[in-house]
Structures are given as structure tokens and as C-alpha cells.
Short mmCIF file of C-alpha atoms and ligand atoms in Angstrom, two decimals:
data_model
loop_
_atom_site.label_atom_id
_atom_site.label_comp_id
_atom_site.label_asym_id
_atom_site.label_seq_id
_atom_site.Cartn_x
_atom_site.Cartn_y
_atom_site.Cartn_z
CA MET A 1 59.22 194.62 94.11
CA THR A 2 58.90 191.03 92.94
CA ILE A 3 60.25 190.17 89.54
CA ASN A 4 59.93 186.85 87.83
CA THR A 5 63.12 185.97 85.99
CA LYS A 6 61.97 182.51 84.88
CA VAL A 7 62.35 182.09 81.12
CA PRO A 8 59.52 180.24 79.35
CA VAL A 9 60.25 177.17 77.23
CA ALA A 10 58.60 176.74 73.82
CA ALA A 11 59.69 173.19 73.13
CA GLU A 12 61.45 170.48 75.07
CA ALA A 13 65.15 170.02 74.27
CA ARG A 14 65.63 166.32 73.53
CA PHE A 15 68.09 166.36 70.65
CA PRO A 16 71.83 166.29 71.43
CA SER A 17 73.56 169.53 70.50
CA PRO A 18 75.89 169.15 67.53
CA LEU A 19 77.98 171.96 68.93
CA ARG A 20 81.44 170.78 69.79
CA PHE A 21 84.06 173.09 71.14
CA ALA A 22 86.32 172.17 68.28
CA GLY A 23 90.01 172.59 68.87
CA CYS A 24 89.53 173.25 72.58
CA ASP A 25 91.51 171.50 75.21
CA PRO A 26 88.85 169.51 77.15
CA SER A 27 90.38 170.69 80.40
CA THR A 28 89.47 174.31 79.65
CA ALA A 29 86.41 175.85 81.24
CA ILE A 30 84.46 175.99 77.96
CA ARG A 31 81.42 173.85 78.54
CA TYR A 32 77.67 173.69 78.10
CA ARG A 33 75.62 175.95 80.32
CA THR A 34 72.88 174.55 82.53
CA GLU A 35 69.88 176.22 84.11
CA HIS A 36 71.84 176.31 87.37
CA ASP A 37 74.25 178.85 85.88
CA ARG A 38 72.90 182.17 87.08
CA VAL A 39 73.81 185.79 87.41
CA ARG A 40 72.76 187.73 90.49
CA VAL A 41 70.71 190.83 89.78
CA TYR A 42 73.13 193.45 91.05
CA PRO A 43 72.84 195.16 94.43
CA CYS A 44 71.42 198.60 93.53
CA ILE A 45 68.48 196.79 91.97
CA THR A 46 68.21 194.02 94.55
CA GLN A 47 67.62 196.64 97.22
CA GLU A 48 64.26 197.19 95.62
CA LEU A 49 63.57 193.48 95.24
CA ASP A 50 61.60 191.39 97.69
CA ASP A 51 64.00 188.52 97.12
CA PRO A 52 67.65 189.62 97.04
CA GLU A 53 68.56 186.20 95.64
CA THR A 54 66.88 187.05 92.33
CA VAL A 55 68.97 185.79 89.42
CA PHE A 56 68.96 185.72 85.64
CA GLU A 57 69.71 182.57 83.68
CA ARG A 58 73.13 182.69 82.09
CA ALA A 59 73.27 182.65 78.29
CA GLY A 60 75.33 180.08 76.41
CA PRO A 61 75.13 176.71 74.64
CA ARG A 62 73.02 173.96 76.18
CA GLU A 63 73.80 170.25 75.82
CA TRP A 64 70.33 169.49 74.44
CA ILE A 65 68.48 171.27 71.66
CA THR A 66 64.89 171.01 70.42
CA ASP A 67 65.18 169.32 67.00
CA ASP A 68 67.44 168.18 64.25
CA PRO A 69 68.92 171.43 62.85
CA ALA A 70 68.79 169.97 59.34
CA ASN A 71 64.98 170.23 59.47
CA MET A 72 64.69 173.69 60.98
CA THR A 73 63.49 176.92 59.40
CA VAL A 74 64.67 179.98 61.28
CA ALA A 75 63.88 183.65 60.63
CA ILE A 76 65.38 187.03 61.49
CA VAL A 77 63.54 190.36 61.55
CA THR A 78 64.86 193.88 62.25
CA CYS A 79 62.31 196.48 63.42
CA GLY A 80 62.14 200.15 64.39
CA GLY A 81 64.78 202.74 63.52
CA LEU A 82 68.31 202.00 62.38
CA CYS A 83 71.13 201.39 64.83
CA PRO A 84 74.83 200.71 64.27
CA GLY A 85 75.51 196.97 64.46
CA LEU A 86 72.27 195.61 62.98
CA ASN A 87 74.16 193.89 60.19
CA ASP A 88 76.69 192.51 62.66
CA VAL A 89 73.88 190.87 64.64
CA ILE A 90 72.34 189.41 61.46
CA ARG A 91 75.75 188.11 60.39
CA GLY A 92 76.43 186.65 63.85
CA LEU A 93 73.07 184.85 63.89
CA VAL A 94 73.50 183.37 60.42
CA MET A 95 77.10 182.27 61.00
CA SER A 96 76.24 180.65 64.33
CA LEU A 97 73.14 178.91 62.97
CA TRP A 98 75.03 177.52 59.98
CA HIS A 99 78.44 176.79 61.41
CA HIS A 100 77.73 175.92 65.04
CA TYR A 101 74.47 174.06 64.55
CA GLY A 102 74.10 173.17 60.86
CA VAL A 103 70.85 175.09 60.26
CA SER A 104 70.77 175.90 56.56
CA ARG A 105 67.36 177.50 56.09
CA VAL A 106 67.52 181.00 57.55
CA LEU A 107 64.94 183.47 56.27
CA GLY A 108 65.54 187.21 56.29
CA ILE A 109 62.20 188.96 56.88
CA ARG A 110 61.92 192.18 54.87
CA TYR A 111 61.24 195.60 56.41
CA GLY A 112 60.35 194.69 59.97
CA TYR A 113 57.08 193.14 61.11
CA ALA A 114 55.49 194.26 57.81
CA GLY A 115 57.44 191.40 56.18
CA LEU A 116 55.49 188.93 58.30
CA THR A 117 52.19 189.93 56.71
CA PRO A 118 50.86 188.75 53.33
CA ALA A 119 51.26 192.33 52.03
CA GLY A 120 54.99 192.30 52.85
CA LEU A 121 57.85 191.45 50.52
CA GLU A 122 58.89 187.79 50.33
CA PRO A 123 61.72 186.86 52.70
CA PHE A 124 65.06 185.91 51.25
CA GLU A 125 67.44 183.17 52.35
CA LEU A 126 70.46 184.20 54.36
CA THR A 127 73.66 182.22 53.95
CA PRO A 128 77.23 182.64 55.20
CA ASP A 129 78.13 183.76 51.69
CA ASN A 130 75.61 186.56 51.45
CA VAL A 131 76.17 187.89 55.00
CA ASP A 132 79.93 187.56 55.03
CA GLU A 133 80.68 191.24 54.35
CA ILE A 134 77.54 193.01 55.59
CA HIS A 135 79.15 194.19 58.84
CA ARG A 136 81.12 196.72 56.83
CA ASP A 137 77.93 198.70 56.12
CA GLY A 138 75.54 200.58 58.35
CA GLY A 139 71.78 199.97 58.20
CA SER A 140 70.11 196.58 57.95
CA VAL A 141 70.32 194.34 54.87
CA LEU A 142 66.81 193.20 55.73
CA GLY A 143 65.39 196.72 55.95
CA VAL A 144 63.42 198.07 58.89
CA SER A 145 59.99 199.55 59.51
CA ARG A 146 58.04 201.01 62.37
CA GLY A 147 54.62 200.02 63.59
CA ALA A 148 52.84 197.02 65.03
CA GLN A 149 51.15 194.39 62.84
CA ASP A 150 48.31 192.03 63.67
CA VAL A 151 49.83 189.25 65.75
CA ALA A 152 47.44 186.57 64.48
CA VAL A 153 48.29 187.49 60.88
CA MET A 154 52.03 187.35 61.59
CA ALA A 155 51.68 184.02 63.41
CA GLU A 156 49.79 182.56 60.45
CA ARG A 157 52.47 183.75 58.03
CA MET A 158 55.15 182.17 60.23
CA ARG A 159 53.28 178.87 60.18
CA GLU A 160 53.09 179.05 56.37
CA PHE A 161 56.86 179.46 56.21
CA GLY A 162 57.34 176.69 58.80
CA ILE A 163 59.38 178.97 61.06
CA SER A 164 60.22 177.37 64.40
CA LYS A 165 62.65 180.01 65.71
CA LEU A 166 62.32 183.76 65.24
CA PHE A 167 64.97 186.32 66.17
CA VAL A 168 63.47 189.75 66.74
CA ILE A 169 65.94 192.63 66.75
CA GLY A 170 64.28 195.78 68.07
CA GLY A 171 63.42 198.16 70.88
CA ASP A 172 60.80 197.95 73.62
CA GLY A 173 57.80 198.28 71.26
CA THR A 174 59.20 195.55 69.03
CA GLN A 175 59.81 193.30 72.03
CA ARG A 176 56.19 193.84 73.11
CA GLY A 177 55.19 192.44 69.70
CA ALA A 178 57.62 189.54 70.17
CA LEU A 179 56.04 188.74 73.54
CA GLU A 180 52.57 188.67 71.98
CA LEU A 181 53.81 186.48 69.13
CA ALA A 182 55.38 184.04 71.58
CA GLY A 183 52.03 183.88 73.35
CA VAL A 184 50.12 182.69 70.29
CA LEU A 185 52.73 180.39 68.70
CA ASP A 186 53.00 176.84 69.96
CA GLY A 187 56.43 175.26 70.00
CA VAL A 188 58.13 178.31 68.42
CA SER A 189 61.07 180.08 70.08
CA VAL A 190 60.81 183.86 69.87
CA ILE A 191 64.06 185.43 71.00
CA GLY A 192 64.55 189.18 71.33
CA ILE A 193 67.79 191.03 70.78
CA PRO A 194 67.75 194.52 72.36
CA LYS A 195 68.29 197.24 69.78
CA THR A 196 68.04 200.99 70.13
CA VAL A 197 70.57 203.69 69.65
CA ASP A 198 68.83 205.52 72.55
CA ASN A 199 70.05 202.94 75.12
CA ASP A 200 66.64 203.05 76.79
CA ILE A 201 65.81 199.33 77.11
CA LEU A 202 65.29 197.95 80.61
CA TRP A 203 67.54 195.22 81.99
CA VAL A 204 70.47 195.79 79.61
CA ASP A 205 73.80 197.27 80.71
CA GLN A 206 73.98 199.08 77.40
CA THR A 207 72.41 198.48 73.99
CA PHE A 208 74.53 197.64 70.96
CA GLY A 209 75.36 200.56 68.66
CA PHE A 210 75.41 203.00 71.57
CA ASP A 211 79.21 203.25 71.72
CA THR A 212 79.30 204.00 67.99
CA ALA A 213 76.57 206.63 68.30
CA VAL A 214 78.30 208.31 71.23
CA ASP A 215 81.57 208.38 69.36
CA ILE A 216 80.02 210.07 66.32
CA ALA A 217 78.05 212.56 68.41
CA ALA A 218 81.17 213.39 70.45
CA ARG A 219 83.06 214.28 67.28
CA VAL A 220 80.28 216.68 66.29
CA ILE A 221 80.41 218.29 69.75
CA SER A 222 84.14 218.79 69.28
CA ASP A 223 83.42 220.40 65.88
CA ALA A 224 80.90 222.72 67.51
CA HIS A 225 83.50 223.62 70.11
CA VAL A 226 86.11 224.47 67.47
CA GLU A 227 83.58 226.69 65.68
CA ALA A 228 82.47 228.43 68.89
CA ARG A 229 85.99 228.99 70.19
CA SER A 230 87.15 230.45 66.87
CA THR A 231 84.44 233.12 66.81
CA GLU A 232 83.85 236.16 69.00
CA ARG A 233 80.96 235.31 71.35
CA GLY A 234 80.56 231.98 69.63
CA VAL A 235 77.83 229.59 70.77
CA GLY A 236 77.58 226.02 69.47
CA ILE A 237 74.40 223.99 69.91
CA VAL A 238 74.41 220.25 69.16
CA LYS A 239 71.14 218.35 69.19
CA VAL A 240 71.27 214.57 69.43
CA MET A 241 68.66 211.83 69.28
CA GLY A 242 67.53 209.72 72.22
CA ARG A 243 63.76 210.10 72.38
CA ASP A 244 62.75 210.38 76.10
CA SER A 245 66.18 209.43 77.43
CA GLY A 246 69.27 211.61 77.55
CA PHE A 247 71.92 208.89 77.40
CA ILE A 248 73.39 209.87 74.01
CA ALA A 249 73.59 213.54 75.03
CA ALA A 250 75.11 212.82 78.45
CA CYS A 251 77.64 210.25 77.24
CA ALA A 252 78.64 212.16 74.09
CA ALA A 253 79.23 215.24 76.23
CA LEU A 254 81.45 213.17 78.51
CA ALA A 255 83.22 211.60 75.53
CA SER A 256 84.09 214.99 74.05
CA LEU A 257 84.60 216.94 77.29
CA GLU A 258 83.81 220.13 75.36
CA ALA A 259 80.23 220.79 76.45
CA ASN A 260 79.43 223.52 78.97
CA VAL A 261 75.76 222.63 79.31
CA VAL A 262 73.93 219.34 78.74
CA LEU A 263 70.14 219.37 78.56
CA VAL A 264 68.30 216.05 78.91
CA PRO A 265 64.60 215.11 79.12
CA GLU A 266 65.00 213.73 82.63
CA VAL A 267 66.03 217.10 84.09
CA PRO A 268 63.76 220.08 83.30
CA PHE A 269 65.52 223.43 83.05
CA ALA A 270 64.54 227.07 83.45
CA MET A 271 65.17 229.29 80.42
CA GLU A 272 64.82 232.80 81.81
CA GLY A 273 66.29 234.56 84.85
CA ALA A 274 69.79 234.70 86.26
CA ASP A 275 69.58 231.05 87.32
CA GLY A 276 68.17 229.82 84.04
CA LEU A 277 69.98 228.77 80.88
CA LEU A 278 70.16 232.29 79.41
CA GLY A 279 71.57 233.76 82.63
CA PHE A 280 74.19 231.03 82.79
CA LEU A 281 75.16 231.66 79.17
CA GLU A 282 75.59 235.38 79.86
CA GLN A 283 78.07 234.59 82.66
CA ARG A 284 79.85 231.96 80.60
CA LEU A 285 80.32 234.28 77.61
CA GLU A 286 81.62 237.08 79.84
CA ARG A 287 84.16 234.68 81.29
CA LYS A 288 85.22 232.53 78.31
CA ASP A 289 83.73 234.22 75.22
CA HIS A 290 82.34 230.96 73.86
CA ALA A 291 79.96 228.17 74.95
CA VAL A 292 78.80 224.74 73.77
CA ILE A 293 75.36 223.34 74.57
CA VAL A 294 74.43 219.69 74.00
CA VAL A 295 70.72 219.09 73.92
CA ALA A 296 68.86 215.79 73.73
CA GLU A 297 65.87 215.86 71.40
CA GLY A 298 63.43 215.12 74.24
CA ALA A 299 64.77 217.85 76.55
CA GLY A 300 62.91 221.06 77.38
CA GLN A 301 59.51 219.92 76.16
CA GLU A 302 58.09 221.90 79.08
CA HIS A 303 58.91 225.05 77.08
CA PHE A 304 56.33 224.29 74.37
CA HIS A 305 52.72 225.11 75.02
CA GLY A 306 49.49 224.58 73.14
CA LEU A 307 50.98 222.54 70.32
CA LYS A 308 49.23 219.49 68.92
CA GLU A 309 50.68 216.17 70.06
CA ARG A 310 52.06 214.05 67.22
CA ARG A 311 53.03 210.36 67.27
CA ASP A 312 55.06 208.13 64.93
CA ALA A 313 53.90 204.83 63.41
CA SER A 314 55.02 202.96 66.54
CA GLY A 315 52.98 205.27 68.79
CA ASN A 316 56.01 207.14 70.13
CA LYS A 317 55.40 210.78 70.95
CA LEU A 318 57.20 213.03 68.48
CA HIS A 319 59.06 215.82 70.24
CA GLN A 320 58.89 219.51 69.46
CA ASP A 321 62.17 220.85 68.08
CA ILE A 322 64.07 221.99 71.15
CA GLY A 323 67.18 222.75 69.05
CA GLU A 324 65.34 225.34 66.95
CA LEU A 325 63.70 226.82 70.05
CA LEU A 326 67.08 227.22 71.78
CA CYS A 327 68.52 228.96 68.71
CA GLU A 328 65.60 231.41 68.59
CA ARG A 329 65.60 232.18 72.32
CA ILE A 330 69.36 232.56 72.63
CA GLU A 331 69.68 234.80 69.57
CA SER A 332 66.77 237.03 70.56
CA HIS A 333 67.87 237.27 74.21
CA PHE A 334 71.42 238.37 73.37
CA ASN A 335 70.18 240.78 70.71
CA GLU A 336 67.81 242.30 73.27
CA ILE A 337 70.58 242.90 75.80
CA GLY A 338 72.77 244.38 73.05
CA LYS A 339 75.39 241.64 73.12
CA PRO A 340 74.68 239.48 70.06
CA VAL A 341 76.19 236.02 69.75
CA LYS A 342 77.37 234.05 66.71
CA LEU A 343 75.41 230.85 66.86
CA LYS A 344 76.12 227.58 65.03
CA TYR A 345 73.55 224.79 65.20
CA LEU A 346 74.70 221.25 64.44
CA ASP A 347 72.32 218.29 64.25
CA PRO A 348 74.11 214.97 63.60
CA GLY A 349 70.63 213.34 63.74
CA TYR A 350 70.51 210.23 61.60
CA SER A 351 74.31 210.10 61.13
CA VAL A 352 74.73 208.64 64.62
CA ARG A 353 72.57 205.64 63.85
CA SER A 354 73.31 204.89 60.19
CA ALA A 355 77.03 204.25 60.64
CA PRO A 356 78.68 200.82 60.73
CA ALA A 357 79.47 199.59 64.25
CA CYS A 358 82.74 200.49 65.97
CA GLY A 359 85.01 197.72 67.28
CA THR A 360 83.49 197.35 70.74
CA ASP A 361 79.95 197.33 69.37
CA ARG A 362 80.96 194.78 66.75
CA ILE A 363 82.25 192.39 69.42
CA TYR A 364 79.12 192.96 71.48
CA CYS A 365 76.79 192.30 68.50
CA THR A 366 78.46 189.00 67.70
CA ARG A 367 78.31 187.88 71.32
CA LEU A 368 74.63 188.80 71.64
CA ALA A 369 73.88 187.01 68.36
CA HIS A 370 75.61 183.80 69.46
CA ALA A 371 73.84 183.92 72.84
CA ALA A 372 70.51 184.34 71.04
CA VAL A 373 71.16 181.32 68.82
CA HIS A 374 72.07 179.11 71.78
CA ALA A 375 68.87 180.18 73.59
CA ALA A 376 66.66 179.48 70.58
CA MET A 377 68.26 176.10 69.93
CA ALA A 378 67.60 175.14 73.56
CA GLY A 379 63.90 175.95 73.07
CA LYS A 380 63.70 179.13 75.16
CA THR A 381 61.07 181.68 74.23
CA ALA A 382 59.57 185.06 75.17
CA MET A 383 63.00 186.19 76.31
CA MET A 384 65.68 188.62 75.31
CA VAL A 385 69.41 188.08 75.40
CA SER A 386 71.19 190.78 77.32
CA ARG A 387 74.47 191.80 78.88
CA TRP A 388 73.68 192.48 82.49
CA SER A 389 76.32 193.39 85.03
CA GLY A 390 78.89 192.30 82.43
CA HIS A 391 77.40 188.82 81.96
CA TYR A 392 75.36 187.48 79.05
CA VAL A 393 71.94 186.45 80.37
CA HIS A 394 68.36 185.58 79.44
CA VAL A 395 65.77 188.19 80.45
CA PRO A 396 62.04 187.38 80.17
CA LEU A 397 60.29 189.77 77.77
CA GLU A 398 57.67 190.38 80.45
CA LEU A 399 60.33 192.36 82.33
CA VAL A 400 61.76 194.14 79.33
CA THR A 401 58.42 195.54 78.22
CA GLN A 402 57.51 197.20 81.50
CA GLY A 403 58.93 200.60 80.66
CA ARG A 404 61.93 202.50 79.33
CA ARG A 405 65.24 203.20 80.91
CA LYS A 406 66.09 206.80 81.75
CA ILE A 407 68.93 208.71 83.34
CA ASN A 408 68.51 208.89 87.11
CA PRO A 409 68.92 212.61 87.91
CA GLY A 410 70.15 211.58 91.37
CA GLY A 411 72.54 208.97 90.04
CA SER A 412 76.24 208.91 89.27
CA LEU A 413 76.02 209.37 85.48
CA TRP A 414 74.19 212.68 85.80
CA ARG A 415 76.43 213.74 88.67
CA THR A 416 79.47 213.07 86.48
CA VAL A 417 77.98 215.18 83.69
CA LEU A 418 77.43 218.08 86.11
CA GLU A 419 80.94 217.70 87.51
CA ALA A 420 82.55 217.49 84.06
CA THR A 421 80.70 220.44 82.52
CA GLY A 422 80.56 222.61 85.63
CA GLN A 423 77.01 223.57 84.71
CA PRO A 424 74.87 224.83 87.58
CA CYS A 425 71.51 223.32 88.46
CA LEU A 426 69.31 225.09 85.92
CA ALA A 427 66.13 223.61 87.27
CA GLU A 428 63.34 225.97 88.20
CA GLY A 429 63.66 226.71 91.94
CA ALA A 430 67.32 225.63 92.23
CA ARG A 431 69.29 227.49 94.88
CA LYS A 432 70.75 230.72 93.47
CA GLY A 433 74.10 230.18 91.82
CA GLU A 434 74.17 226.58 92.94
CA SER A 435 76.98 224.77 91.20
CA CYS A 436 77.79 221.11 91.26
CA ARG A 437 81.50 221.69 90.82
O1 LIG B 501 64.60 205.25 68.69
C1 LIG B 501 65.64 205.56 67.84
C2 LIG B 501 65.48 206.91 67.23
O2 LIG B 501 66.62 207.18 66.46
C3 LIG B 501 65.21 208.04 68.23
O3 LIG B 501 66.38 208.52 68.84
C4 LIG B 501 64.54 209.06 67.36
O4 LIG B 501 63.69 209.87 68.12
C5 LIG B 501 63.74 208.21 66.44
O5 LIG B 501 64.34 206.96 66.40
C6 LIG B 501 63.61 208.76 65.03
O6 LIG B 501 62.73 207.92 64.36
P1 LIG B 501 62.45 207.83 62.81
O7 LIG B 501 63.35 206.81 62.27
O8 LIG B 501 61.03 207.35 62.73
O9 LIG B 501 62.67 209.17 62.24
#
């Protein structure tokens, strides 16, 4: 596979950066980055690359920026669903633009890409004073919305506002829009910041807000465990978000260490028969008298037939409710065999994404925001800031928009889940009684 990691440039950087590492001893390593500062794409990926020397540009301040910050108009937009840390990123961008560079016209675009159309609400100006405390709240002070807008219309609106740098905080669909915008705007830096609670964006170690979401979901799994353990033949089912990726389910199960089965979209499972989910539950209840199942919303879609496909405003396939289906099938199966269970169904749903960011996410958001500002000031475009292999880097949007990240069923994360839960391979055709423990 050949990947092109070269980051496009929207405008030449000819203006000296006003950024001074105030208060720093000049002998410390803090310095401007150059285009020679690179991060190797790590080995498990390079094995698939034609050129093992493939590198990403390192993020960080450059010595030269595009224009005089006093004359710049910069905008921020948040798109898609909510995610813990959105306000932290907005705050980090505004603080860095004002305090590091002296940009004082920062527009907050209202309700996602819709705010870049004439029908959208007017933007409002963001200042250090009005973003100072926003990190304490979940959500986005700018508001969010789903759905693409006409790129030509958005570009025209940006020209009307005189925007020369746009920060786009969103998932893969949003970044596809950012790439198109960058393609039609001359001299404008469009910088993506990867956002999704699902952790399914390519070329990012982990998306911001994910730690917070996992923490909240893990607490709910522990609640389900307490309920199940305190009841005769108690079964707890916890359904978590994640769309087509099972990262929240897998990691929350590992964070709580209370789940006996984890069901994710990447690994189909059999329902019936001794080797299916119901058979495993029978054995588990005989042995321990309680069980906890964590199910990702996109799991088990193979168990729905003949239903009409539905999509959301962004074109994402809406999943059938696997949580409800599990409740029905488990209750009816155990009633049929004359051994009823007491089932509790918990769905933390939107609670995992509407919370304020936890400490580690907060640090991460601020670092991503600062990296994004430095990239925009240097004139980069059609790129996303990312933490890759522990380093902050620039990733071309062309790469980011090529797909979605999923759990590798043959990889170490899934293996750890199987080891930690002790669940057998529930896949159709798995060897009888096969256990990964
Ligand atoms: O992509 C984030 C996410 O929270 C998914 O996990 C979930 O499927 C979806 O958004 C819910 O979307 P909406 O906000 O449109 O209900």
C-alpha cells in the first residue's frame, strides 16, 4: 500500500511568528518545528506499506506564519454528535489564537455546517472571556448538527465573513466535508480535529472524549453487575454506543472487569445452540447464578431480517435495536426451558457523550487544539491534527476519509477482551466449547 503523507499548503508562510516561548530557558529543547521533524508510521502499519520510511509531519509551532494575526478572521465549527471535550477543544483554540498569536477575531459557527449557510444562525465572536469556563460543561457551546451542506454555498459564506482559517471538529463524514471545502477555497487553511466518541477515525491513536465515555460506560456495567449479582438468576445487559465499531463496548468491559460476554459489530455471534450465546448463558447461570452482557449498538445486526434500512442525516446506517432483541430472546429462551431469569437492561446511551471531559481527555483536547492552531498559522490545509504513536502529527485528510477504524478480531485488544471475560468463541461454526481462556 502506498500512502501519501504530504500535507498541502494553502498559503505561503512569510510572516515571522509572534510566538515566543516566554519564560523558557533558551537552552531547553522547546523550539519551532520544521518540516524535517517527522514521526515514523509505526511498524504494524509499515508492514503493509510499500515504503517503510513513510512518516507524518510533526505538529507544533513553525517559525513563519501566513499573515499578520491582527488582520485574521478565524472560525471554529463543531459537527456531528456530541462528544466529551468539545468545549475544551474550542477553549484551547481560542486561547491559543488570542494569547499565542494575537488573533482577536474568532467566529464560532452555530450548529455545525448548517451555520455556514445563509439559512444558518449568525456566528458569534469567541473571546478568552467567554470561553474561559466552558470546559466545565459537556456539549458544545457552538451547538452541533448532522448532515452535509453544499460546499460551494459554505465557501461563499466563508468568503463573506473573510475567514482565512477554519477549524473543523468532527468525525469522518465531517472531515470529508472539510476536505471538499479545502479543495474549493484558495488561500484558506482548513484544519480538522478528530472527534467521535466511537473512536473510529483512521490514523488516530484514540479520539478525544473516548476515555471519558469508557469511564462512564464502565460505571454502568458495574451497576449492572451489582444488580445481577444481588438477584437469583440475575442477568444484566448494558448497551453502549459506537456505531459500527465496538471500541466503547470492549474498553468499557475491560475498564469494569465485570462483563462475562462482550458483543461487538466486528465479531458476529450465534444466538441458538449449545455454542451460541444462549447456551453459554445457561452454563454461566448454572455455575455462577448471574451474568453480565455488554453489547455494542452495532453488534448482532445479522440477527435482524427483512427490516427496512434507515439512515441518519449524515447518511450513517441506523442500527436495529440489538439490546431489545437480546432481552426478548433471553427472557423467552429461559422461560421455555423452565428456568426464568431476572433481567435488567441498562442503556447509558447519550450519557456517555454528553458529559464534560475527564482529566486525561482534557489534557488531550488542549494539546490537539494548540497543535491545530500552529498548523493553521503555518498555512497548512486539508489536514487533521492527530496523536499517532504517542506523537502529535499532521495527517492529510485524504487518508483520514478512506474508511473507519474497527476492532481487529485477530488483534490484541479483542484477544484481551476474550481473556478477561473468559467468554468462548460464540461465532457460528466455532469449535465446540472453544474457550479463549
Ligand atoms: O457517532 C457518535 C454517536 O454517538 C454514535 O455512537 C451513535 O450511533 C450516534 O452518534 C447517535 O447519533 P444521534 O446523535 O444522531 O442520535
